[in-house]
Short mmCIF file of C-alpha atoms and ligand atoms in Angstrom, two decimals:
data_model
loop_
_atom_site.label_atom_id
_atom_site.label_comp_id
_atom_site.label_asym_id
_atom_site.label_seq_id
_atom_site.Cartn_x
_atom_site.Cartn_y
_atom_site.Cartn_z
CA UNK A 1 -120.80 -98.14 -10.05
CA UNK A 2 -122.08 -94.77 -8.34
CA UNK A 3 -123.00 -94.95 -5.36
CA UNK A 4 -125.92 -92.21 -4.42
CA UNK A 5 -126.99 -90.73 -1.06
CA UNK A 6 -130.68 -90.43 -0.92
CA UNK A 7 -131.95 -88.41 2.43
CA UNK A 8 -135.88 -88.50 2.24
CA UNK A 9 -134.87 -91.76 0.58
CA UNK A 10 -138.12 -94.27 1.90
CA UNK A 11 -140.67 -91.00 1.24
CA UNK A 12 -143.22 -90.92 -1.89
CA UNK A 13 -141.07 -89.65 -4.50
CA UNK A 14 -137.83 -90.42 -2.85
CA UNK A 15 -138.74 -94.01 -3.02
CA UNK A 16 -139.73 -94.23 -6.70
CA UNK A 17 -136.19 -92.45 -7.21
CA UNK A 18 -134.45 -95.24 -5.96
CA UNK A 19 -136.21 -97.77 -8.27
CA UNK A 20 -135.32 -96.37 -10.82
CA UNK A 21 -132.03 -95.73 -9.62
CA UNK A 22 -131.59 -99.27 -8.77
CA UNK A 23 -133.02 -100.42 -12.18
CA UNK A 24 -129.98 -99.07 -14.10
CA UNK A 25 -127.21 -99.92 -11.86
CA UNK A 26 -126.86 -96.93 -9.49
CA UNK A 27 -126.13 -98.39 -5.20
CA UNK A 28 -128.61 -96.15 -2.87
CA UNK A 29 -128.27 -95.35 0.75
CA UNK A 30 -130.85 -93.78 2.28
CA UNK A 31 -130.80 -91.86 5.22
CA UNK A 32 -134.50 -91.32 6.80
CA UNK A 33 -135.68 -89.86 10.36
CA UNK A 34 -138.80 -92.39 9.22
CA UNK A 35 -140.98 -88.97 10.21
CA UNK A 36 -143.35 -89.19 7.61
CA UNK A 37 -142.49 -92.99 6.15
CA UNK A 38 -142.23 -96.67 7.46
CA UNK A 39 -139.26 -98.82 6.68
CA UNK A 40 -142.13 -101.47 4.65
CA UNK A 41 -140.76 -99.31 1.47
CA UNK A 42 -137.74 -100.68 1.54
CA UNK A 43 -139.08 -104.09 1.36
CA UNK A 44 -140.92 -102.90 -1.59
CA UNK A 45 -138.42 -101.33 -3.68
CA UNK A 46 -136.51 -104.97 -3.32
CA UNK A 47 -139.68 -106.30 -4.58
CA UNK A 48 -139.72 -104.43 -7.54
CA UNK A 49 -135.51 -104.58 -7.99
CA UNK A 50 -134.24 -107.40 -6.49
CA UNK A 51 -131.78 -105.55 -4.90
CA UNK A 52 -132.10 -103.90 -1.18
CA UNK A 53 -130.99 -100.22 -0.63
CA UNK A 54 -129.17 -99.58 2.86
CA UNK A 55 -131.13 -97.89 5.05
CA UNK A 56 -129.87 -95.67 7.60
CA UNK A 57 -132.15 -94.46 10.39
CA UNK A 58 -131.48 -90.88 11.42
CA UNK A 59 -131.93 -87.22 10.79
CA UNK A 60 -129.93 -84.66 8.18
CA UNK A 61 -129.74 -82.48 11.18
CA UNK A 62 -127.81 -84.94 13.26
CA UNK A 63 -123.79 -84.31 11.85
CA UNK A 64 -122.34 -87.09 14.02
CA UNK A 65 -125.06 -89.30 11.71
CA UNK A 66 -124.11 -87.73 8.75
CA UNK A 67 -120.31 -87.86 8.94
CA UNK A 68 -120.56 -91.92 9.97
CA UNK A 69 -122.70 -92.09 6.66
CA UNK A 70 -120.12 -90.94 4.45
CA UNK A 71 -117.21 -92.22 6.44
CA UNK A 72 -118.73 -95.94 5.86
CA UNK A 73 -119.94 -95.63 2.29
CA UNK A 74 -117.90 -94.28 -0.58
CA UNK A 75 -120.58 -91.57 -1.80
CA UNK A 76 -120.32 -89.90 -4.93
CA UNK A 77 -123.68 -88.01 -5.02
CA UNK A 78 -126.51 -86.73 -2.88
CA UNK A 79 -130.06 -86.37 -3.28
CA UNK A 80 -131.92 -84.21 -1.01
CA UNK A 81 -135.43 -84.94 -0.74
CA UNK A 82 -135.31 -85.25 3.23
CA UNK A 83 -138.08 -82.17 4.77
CA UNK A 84 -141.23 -81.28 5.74
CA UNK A 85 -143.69 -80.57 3.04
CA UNK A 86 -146.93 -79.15 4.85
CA UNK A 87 -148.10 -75.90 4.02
CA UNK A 88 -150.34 -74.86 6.46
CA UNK A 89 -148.58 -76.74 9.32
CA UNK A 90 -145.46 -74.37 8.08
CA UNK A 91 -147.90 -71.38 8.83
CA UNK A 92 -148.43 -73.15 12.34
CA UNK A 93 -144.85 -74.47 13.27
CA UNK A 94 -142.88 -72.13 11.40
CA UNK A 95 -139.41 -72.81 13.75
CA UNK A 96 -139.94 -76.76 12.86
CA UNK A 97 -140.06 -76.13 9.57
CA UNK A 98 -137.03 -74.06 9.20
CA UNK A 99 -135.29 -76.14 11.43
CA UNK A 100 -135.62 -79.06 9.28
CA UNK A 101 -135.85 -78.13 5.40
CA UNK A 102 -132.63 -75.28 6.37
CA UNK A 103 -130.68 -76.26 9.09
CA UNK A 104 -131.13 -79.76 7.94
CA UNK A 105 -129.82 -78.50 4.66
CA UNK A 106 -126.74 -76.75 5.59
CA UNK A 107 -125.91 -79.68 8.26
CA UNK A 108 -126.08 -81.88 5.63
CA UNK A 109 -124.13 -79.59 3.21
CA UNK A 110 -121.28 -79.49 5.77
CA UNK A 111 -120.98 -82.69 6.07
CA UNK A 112 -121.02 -83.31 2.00
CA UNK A 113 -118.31 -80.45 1.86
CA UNK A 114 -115.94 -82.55 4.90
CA UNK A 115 -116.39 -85.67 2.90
CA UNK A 116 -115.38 -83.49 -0.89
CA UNK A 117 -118.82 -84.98 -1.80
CA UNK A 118 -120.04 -81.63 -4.13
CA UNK A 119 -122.70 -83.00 -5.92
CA UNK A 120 -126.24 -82.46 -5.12
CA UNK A 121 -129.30 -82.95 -6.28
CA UNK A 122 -132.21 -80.92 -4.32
CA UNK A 123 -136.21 -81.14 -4.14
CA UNK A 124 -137.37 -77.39 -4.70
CA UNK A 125 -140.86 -76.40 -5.43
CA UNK A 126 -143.07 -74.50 -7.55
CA UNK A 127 -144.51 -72.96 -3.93
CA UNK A 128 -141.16 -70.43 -4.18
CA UNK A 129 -142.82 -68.86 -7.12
CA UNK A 130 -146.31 -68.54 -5.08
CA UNK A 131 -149.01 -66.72 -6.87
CA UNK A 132 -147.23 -65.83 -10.47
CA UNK A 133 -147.83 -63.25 -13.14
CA UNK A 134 -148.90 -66.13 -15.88
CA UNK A 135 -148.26 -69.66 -16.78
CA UNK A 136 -146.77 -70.96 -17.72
CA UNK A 137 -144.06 -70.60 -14.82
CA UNK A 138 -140.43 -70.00 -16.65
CA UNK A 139 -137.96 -70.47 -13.88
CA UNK A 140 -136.74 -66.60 -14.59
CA UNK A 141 -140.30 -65.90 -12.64
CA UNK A 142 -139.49 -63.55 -9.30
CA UNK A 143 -140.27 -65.69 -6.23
CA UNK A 144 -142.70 -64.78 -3.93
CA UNK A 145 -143.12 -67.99 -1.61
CA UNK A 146 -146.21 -67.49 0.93
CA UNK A 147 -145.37 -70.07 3.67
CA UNK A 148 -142.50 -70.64 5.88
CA UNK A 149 -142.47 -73.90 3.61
CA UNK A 150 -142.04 -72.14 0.68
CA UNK A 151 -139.47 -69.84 2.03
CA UNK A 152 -137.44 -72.72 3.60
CA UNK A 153 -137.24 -74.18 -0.21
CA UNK A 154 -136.30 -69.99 -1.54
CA UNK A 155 -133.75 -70.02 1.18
CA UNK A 156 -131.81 -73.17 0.80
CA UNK A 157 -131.71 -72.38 -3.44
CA UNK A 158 -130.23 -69.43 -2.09
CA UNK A 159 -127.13 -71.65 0.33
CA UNK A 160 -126.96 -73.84 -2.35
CA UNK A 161 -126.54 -70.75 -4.97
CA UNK A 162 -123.70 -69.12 -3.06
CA UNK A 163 -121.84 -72.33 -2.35
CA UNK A 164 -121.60 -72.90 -5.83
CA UNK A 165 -119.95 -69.19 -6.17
CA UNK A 166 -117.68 -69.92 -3.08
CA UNK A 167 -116.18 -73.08 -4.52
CA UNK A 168 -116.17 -74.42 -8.16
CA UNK A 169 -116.45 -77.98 -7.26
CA UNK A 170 -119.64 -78.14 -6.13
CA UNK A 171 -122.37 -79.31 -9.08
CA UNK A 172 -125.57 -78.26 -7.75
CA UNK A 173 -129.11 -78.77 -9.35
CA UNK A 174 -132.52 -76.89 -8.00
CA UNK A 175 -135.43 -79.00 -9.54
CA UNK A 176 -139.13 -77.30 -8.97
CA UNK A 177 -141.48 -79.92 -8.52
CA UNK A 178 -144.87 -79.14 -9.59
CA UNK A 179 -147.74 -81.49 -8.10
CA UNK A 180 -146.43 -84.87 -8.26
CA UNK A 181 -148.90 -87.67 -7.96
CA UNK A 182 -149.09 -91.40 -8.85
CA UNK A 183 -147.79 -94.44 -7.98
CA UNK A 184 -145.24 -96.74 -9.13
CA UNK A 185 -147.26 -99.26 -11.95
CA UNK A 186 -146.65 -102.08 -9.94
CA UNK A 187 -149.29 -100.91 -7.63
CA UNK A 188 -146.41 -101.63 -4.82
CA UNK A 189 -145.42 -98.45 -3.96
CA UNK A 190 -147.16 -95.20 -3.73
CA UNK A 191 -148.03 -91.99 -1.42
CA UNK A 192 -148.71 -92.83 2.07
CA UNK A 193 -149.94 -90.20 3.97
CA UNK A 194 -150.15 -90.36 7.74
CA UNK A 195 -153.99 -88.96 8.79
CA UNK A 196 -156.78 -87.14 6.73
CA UNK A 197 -154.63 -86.45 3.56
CA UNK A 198 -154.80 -82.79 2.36
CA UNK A 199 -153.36 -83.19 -1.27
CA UNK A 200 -155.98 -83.60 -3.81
CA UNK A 201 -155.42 -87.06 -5.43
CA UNK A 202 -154.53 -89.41 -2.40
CA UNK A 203 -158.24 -87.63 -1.24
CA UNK A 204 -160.03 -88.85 -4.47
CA UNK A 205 -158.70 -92.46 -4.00
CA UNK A 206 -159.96 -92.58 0.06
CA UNK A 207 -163.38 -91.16 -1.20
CA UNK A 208 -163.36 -94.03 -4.06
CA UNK A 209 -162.30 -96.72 -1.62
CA UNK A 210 -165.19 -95.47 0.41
CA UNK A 211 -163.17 -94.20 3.27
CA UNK A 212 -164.58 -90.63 2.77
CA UNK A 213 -168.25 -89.98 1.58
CA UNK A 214 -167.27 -86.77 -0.61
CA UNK A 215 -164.81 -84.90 -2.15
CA UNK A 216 -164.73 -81.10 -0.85
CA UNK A 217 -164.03 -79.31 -3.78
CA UNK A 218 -162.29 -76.22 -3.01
CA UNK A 219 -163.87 -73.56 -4.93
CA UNK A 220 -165.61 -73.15 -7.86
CA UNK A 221 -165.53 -69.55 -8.97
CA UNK A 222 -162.06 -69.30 -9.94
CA UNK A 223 -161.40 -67.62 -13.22
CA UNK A 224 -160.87 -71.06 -14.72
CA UNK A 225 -162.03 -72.99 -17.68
CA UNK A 226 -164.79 -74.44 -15.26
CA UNK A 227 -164.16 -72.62 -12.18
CA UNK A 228 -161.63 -74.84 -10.10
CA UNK A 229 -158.44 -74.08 -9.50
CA UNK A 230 -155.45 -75.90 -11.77
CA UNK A 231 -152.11 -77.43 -11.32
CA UNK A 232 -149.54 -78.70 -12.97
CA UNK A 233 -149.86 -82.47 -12.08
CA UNK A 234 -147.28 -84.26 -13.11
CA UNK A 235 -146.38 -88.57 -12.58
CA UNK A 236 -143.97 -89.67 -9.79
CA UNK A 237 -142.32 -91.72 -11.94
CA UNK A 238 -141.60 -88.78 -14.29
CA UNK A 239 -140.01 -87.09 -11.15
CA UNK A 240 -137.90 -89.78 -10.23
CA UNK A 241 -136.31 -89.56 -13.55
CA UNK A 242 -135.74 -86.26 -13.73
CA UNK A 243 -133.89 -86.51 -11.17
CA UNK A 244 -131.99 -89.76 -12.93
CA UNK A 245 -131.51 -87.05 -16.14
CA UNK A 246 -130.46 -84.32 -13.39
CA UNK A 247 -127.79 -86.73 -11.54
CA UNK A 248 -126.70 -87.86 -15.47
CA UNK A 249 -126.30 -83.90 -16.47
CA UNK A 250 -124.34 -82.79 -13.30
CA UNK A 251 -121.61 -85.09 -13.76
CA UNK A 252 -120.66 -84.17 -17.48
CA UNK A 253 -117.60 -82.38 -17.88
CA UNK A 254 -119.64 -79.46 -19.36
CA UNK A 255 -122.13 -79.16 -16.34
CA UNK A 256 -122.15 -75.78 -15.08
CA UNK A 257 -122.25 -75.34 -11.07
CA UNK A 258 -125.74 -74.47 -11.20
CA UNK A 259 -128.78 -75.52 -12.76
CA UNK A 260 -132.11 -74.85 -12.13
CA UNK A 261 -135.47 -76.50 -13.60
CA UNK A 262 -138.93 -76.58 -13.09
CA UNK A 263 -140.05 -80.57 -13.36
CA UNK A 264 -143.50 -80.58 -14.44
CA UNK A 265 -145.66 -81.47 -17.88
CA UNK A 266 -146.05 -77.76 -19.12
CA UNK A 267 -149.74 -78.07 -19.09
CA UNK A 268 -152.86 -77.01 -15.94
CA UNK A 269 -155.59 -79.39 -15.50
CA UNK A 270 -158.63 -78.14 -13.11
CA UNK A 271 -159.93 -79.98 -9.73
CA UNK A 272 -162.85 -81.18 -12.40
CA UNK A 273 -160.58 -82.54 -14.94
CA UNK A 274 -158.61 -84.43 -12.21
CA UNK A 275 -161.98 -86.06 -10.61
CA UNK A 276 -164.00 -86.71 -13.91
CA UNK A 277 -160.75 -88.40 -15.36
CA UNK A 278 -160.29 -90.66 -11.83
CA UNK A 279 -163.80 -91.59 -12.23
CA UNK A 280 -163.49 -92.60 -15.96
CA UNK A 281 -160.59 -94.23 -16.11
CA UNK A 282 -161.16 -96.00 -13.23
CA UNK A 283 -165.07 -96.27 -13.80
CA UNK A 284 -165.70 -95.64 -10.08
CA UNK A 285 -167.41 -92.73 -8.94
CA UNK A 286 -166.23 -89.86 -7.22
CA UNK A 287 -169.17 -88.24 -5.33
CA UNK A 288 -168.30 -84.30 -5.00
CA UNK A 289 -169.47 -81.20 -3.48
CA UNK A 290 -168.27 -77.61 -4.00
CA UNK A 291 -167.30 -75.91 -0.87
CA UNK A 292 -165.43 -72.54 -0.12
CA UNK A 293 -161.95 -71.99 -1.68
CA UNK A 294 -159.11 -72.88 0.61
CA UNK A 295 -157.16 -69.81 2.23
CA UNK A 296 -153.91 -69.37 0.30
CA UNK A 297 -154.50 -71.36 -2.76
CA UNK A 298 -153.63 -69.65 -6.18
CA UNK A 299 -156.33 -70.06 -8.79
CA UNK A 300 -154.00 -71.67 -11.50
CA UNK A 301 -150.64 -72.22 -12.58
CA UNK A 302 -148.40 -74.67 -14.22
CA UNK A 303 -144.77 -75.17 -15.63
CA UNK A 304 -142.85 -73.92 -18.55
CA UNK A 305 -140.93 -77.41 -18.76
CA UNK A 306 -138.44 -76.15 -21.69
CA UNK A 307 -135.44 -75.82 -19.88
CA UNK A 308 -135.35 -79.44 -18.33
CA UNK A 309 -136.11 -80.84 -21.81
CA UNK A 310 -133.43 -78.09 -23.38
CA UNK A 311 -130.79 -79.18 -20.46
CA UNK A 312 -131.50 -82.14 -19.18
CA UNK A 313 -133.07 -84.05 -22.01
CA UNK A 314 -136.12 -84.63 -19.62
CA UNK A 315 -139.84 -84.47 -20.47
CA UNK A 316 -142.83 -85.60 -19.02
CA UNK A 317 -144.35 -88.41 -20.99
CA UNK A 318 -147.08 -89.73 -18.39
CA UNK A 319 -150.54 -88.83 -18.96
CA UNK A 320 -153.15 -87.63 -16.12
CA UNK A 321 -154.75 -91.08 -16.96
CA UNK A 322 -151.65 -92.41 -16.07
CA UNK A 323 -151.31 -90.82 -12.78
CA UNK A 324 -155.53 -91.55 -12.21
CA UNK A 325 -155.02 -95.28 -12.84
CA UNK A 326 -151.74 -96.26 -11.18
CA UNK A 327 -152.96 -93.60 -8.23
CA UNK A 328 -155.81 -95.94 -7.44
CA UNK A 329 -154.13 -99.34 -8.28
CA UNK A 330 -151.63 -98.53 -5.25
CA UNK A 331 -155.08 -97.98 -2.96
CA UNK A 332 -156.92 -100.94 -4.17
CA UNK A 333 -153.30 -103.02 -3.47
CA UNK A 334 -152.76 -101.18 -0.36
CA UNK A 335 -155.88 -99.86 1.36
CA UNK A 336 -154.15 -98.82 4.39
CA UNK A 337 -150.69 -97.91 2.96
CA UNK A 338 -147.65 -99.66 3.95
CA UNK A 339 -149.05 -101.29 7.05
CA UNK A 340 -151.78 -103.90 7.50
P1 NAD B 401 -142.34 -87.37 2.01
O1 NAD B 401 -142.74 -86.78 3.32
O2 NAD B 401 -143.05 -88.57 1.52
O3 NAD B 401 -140.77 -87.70 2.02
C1 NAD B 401 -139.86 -86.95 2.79
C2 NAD B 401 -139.04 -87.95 3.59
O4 NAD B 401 -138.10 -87.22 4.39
C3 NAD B 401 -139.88 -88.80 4.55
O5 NAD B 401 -139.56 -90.16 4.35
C4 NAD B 401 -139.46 -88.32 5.94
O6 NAD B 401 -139.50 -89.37 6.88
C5 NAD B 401 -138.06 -87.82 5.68
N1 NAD B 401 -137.60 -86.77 6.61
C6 NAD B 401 -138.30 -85.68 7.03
N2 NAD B 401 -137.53 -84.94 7.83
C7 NAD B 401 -136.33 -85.58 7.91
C8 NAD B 401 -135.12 -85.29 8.59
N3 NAD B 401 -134.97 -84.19 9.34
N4 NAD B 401 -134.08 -86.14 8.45
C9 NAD B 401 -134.19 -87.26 7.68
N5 NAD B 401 -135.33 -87.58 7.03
C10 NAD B 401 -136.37 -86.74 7.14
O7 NAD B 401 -142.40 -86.19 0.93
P2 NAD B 401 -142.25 -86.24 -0.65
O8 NAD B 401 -143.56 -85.89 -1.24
O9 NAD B 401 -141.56 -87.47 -1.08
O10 NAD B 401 -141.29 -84.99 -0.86
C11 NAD B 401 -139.90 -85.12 -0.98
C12 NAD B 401 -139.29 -83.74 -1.14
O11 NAD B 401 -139.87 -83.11 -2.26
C13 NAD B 401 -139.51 -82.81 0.05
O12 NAD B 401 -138.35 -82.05 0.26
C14 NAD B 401 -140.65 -81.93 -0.43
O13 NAD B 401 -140.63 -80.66 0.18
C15 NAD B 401 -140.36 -81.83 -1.91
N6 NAD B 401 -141.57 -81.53 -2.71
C16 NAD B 401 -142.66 -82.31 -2.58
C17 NAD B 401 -143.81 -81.99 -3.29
C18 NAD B 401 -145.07 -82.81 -3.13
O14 NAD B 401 -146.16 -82.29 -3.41
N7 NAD B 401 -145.01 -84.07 -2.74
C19 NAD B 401 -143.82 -80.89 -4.16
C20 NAD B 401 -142.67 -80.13 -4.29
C21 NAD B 401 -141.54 -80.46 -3.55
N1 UDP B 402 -158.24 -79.64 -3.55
C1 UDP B 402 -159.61 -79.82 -3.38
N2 UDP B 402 -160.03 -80.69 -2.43
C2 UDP B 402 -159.18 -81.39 -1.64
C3 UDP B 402 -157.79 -81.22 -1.82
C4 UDP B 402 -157.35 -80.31 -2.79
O1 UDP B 402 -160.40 -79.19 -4.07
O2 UDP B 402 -159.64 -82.16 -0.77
C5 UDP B 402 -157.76 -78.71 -4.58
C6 UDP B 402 -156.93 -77.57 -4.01
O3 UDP B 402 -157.75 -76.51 -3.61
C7 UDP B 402 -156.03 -77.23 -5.20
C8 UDP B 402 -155.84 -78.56 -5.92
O4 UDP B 402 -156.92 -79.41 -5.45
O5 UDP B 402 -156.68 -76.34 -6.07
C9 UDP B 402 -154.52 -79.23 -5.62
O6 UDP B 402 -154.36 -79.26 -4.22
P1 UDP B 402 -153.18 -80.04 -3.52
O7 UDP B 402 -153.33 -79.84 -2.03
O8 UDP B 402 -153.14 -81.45 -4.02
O9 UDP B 402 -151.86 -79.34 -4.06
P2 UDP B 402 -151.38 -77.81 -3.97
O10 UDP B 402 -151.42 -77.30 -5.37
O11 UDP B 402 -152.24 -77.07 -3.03
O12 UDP B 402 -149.97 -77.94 -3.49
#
């Protein structure tokens, strides 16, 4: 049985990873600083398993943490979702940001390497490609990241790049996550954001619960279908097994030392599609307003998927109903998120 380091391991889509690591056979420890999660998931992925990851308590940039990790369990892979995701609190605290998503990184990379653990799955984003030429986004696109966020995710592809050219052991795999949302069907687990969440969907389900009055729709005179911006939503349960199909590819004989894939559905839907969907599926209004666009945000873009289906044998199959309906099953289950 492998046995699977997950850092990040009790956030949104690290959780949802281990379920569905769990559910075919895969042991998970997670290691989590518990900065932007509560230690209730854990409880909740037993729920759903009947079997209870080990959690570790502690930080990827702490080594002496790290080493006991792999010293006590016999690791065979990593996952790296552990960071700090916040674009415009990158802008603000660019230092923190660095510190954790790259100096995390390579602390955690040096301890792999010391424990001949070279396999490593990593949680990129579609924010290194920032404001691109077309969609859909191939992963041959140039980068041009526009936050110290996006540039922490540019710069650790980059470590992870030349450690696979300093030493042929390592089996290394970028995924570029484009907008995941949704919640596990259960209606057990889901995105918990701490405060006034920024990210689109967890907003539409507080303003349906009634915990906000309005959506602010951020612009309406983008050169769009209907003039709001689109993304490339794609399911969190479609993430975690990409990462299942990523983990499954890297340890063939054939893998190569690098791969690199964007993890998305290949197709944009606007701020309009994503509200008037929520509201229909869900038949519960979502009042709206249009307000000014928000500084930074590109106008549209979304995945070309090809390479993950090509490679990996991975494809989205989760609709934006999907996402709509298990999005607000997790709020009406959980109105305040993991606690109360
Ligand atoms: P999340 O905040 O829910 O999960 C991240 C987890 O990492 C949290 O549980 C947090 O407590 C933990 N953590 C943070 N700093 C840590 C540290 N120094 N040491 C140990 N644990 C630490 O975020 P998420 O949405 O699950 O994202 C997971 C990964 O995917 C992140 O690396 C993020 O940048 C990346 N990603 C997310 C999105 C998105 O929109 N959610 C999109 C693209 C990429
Ligand atoms: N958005 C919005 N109102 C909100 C939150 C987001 O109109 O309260 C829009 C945002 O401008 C973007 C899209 O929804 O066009 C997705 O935003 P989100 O923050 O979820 O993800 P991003 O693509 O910015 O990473």
């Amino acid at each position: 049985m492998q046995k699977i380091l997950i850092t990040g391991g009790t956030g949104f889509i690290g959780s949802h990873t281990v379920v569905q690591l769990e559910s075919i056979g895969y042991e998970c420890v997670i290691l989590d600083s518990l900065a932007n999660s509560r230690p209730a998931v854990v409880d909740r992925i037993t729920k759903i398993t009947g079997k209870t990851p080990v959690l570790v308590e502690g930080d990827v940039r702490d080594r002496a943490c790290l080493d006991a990790v792999f010293a006590a369990h016999d690791i065979d892979s990593v996952i790296h979702f552990a960071g700090l995701k916040a674009v415009a609190e990158s802008i603000r605290e660019p230092l923190r940001y660095y510190d954790c998503n790259v100096s995390g990184t390579i602390t955690l990379l040096s301890a792999m390497a010391k424990a001949n653990v070279k396999t490593i799955v990593f949680s990129s984003s579609a924010t290194v490609y920032g404001e691109p030429d077309f969609s859909p986004i191939p992963e041959s696109a140039p980068f041009r990241p526009a936050s110290p966020y996006g540039k922490s995710k540019a710069m650790v592809e980059s470590i992870l790049t030349d450690l696979t050219v300093s030493d042929p052991a390592w089996r290394v795999a970028l995924l570029r996550y484009f907008n995941p949302v949704g919640a596990h069907p259960s209606g057990m687990m889901g995105e918990d954001p701490a405060g006034i969440p920024n990210n689109l969907m967890p907003f539409v389900c507080q303003v349906a619960s009634g915990r906000h009055k309005t959506l602010n729709i951020f612009g309406n005179d983008y050169p769009t279908a209907d003039g709001t911006a689109e993304r490339d939503y794609i399911h969190v349960m479609d993430l975690a097994e990409g990462h299942l199909a990523a983990l499954h590819y890297l340890v063939r004989s054939d893998a190569p030392r690098l791969t690199i894939a964007n993890l998305g559905t290949s197709r944009g839907h606007s701020v309009l599609d994503v509200v008037t969907t929520f509201a229909r599926v869900n038949n519960t209004p979502i009042p709206y307003q249009f307000v000014a666009r928000r500084p930074g945000d590109v106008p549209a873009y979304w995945a070309d998927a090809t390479r993950a289906e090509q490679t990996l044998g991975w494809k989205a199959t989760r609709s934006l109903e999907d996402m709509c309906r298990d999005s607000w099953n997790w709020q009406t289950q959980n109105p305040t998120g993991y606690i109360g």
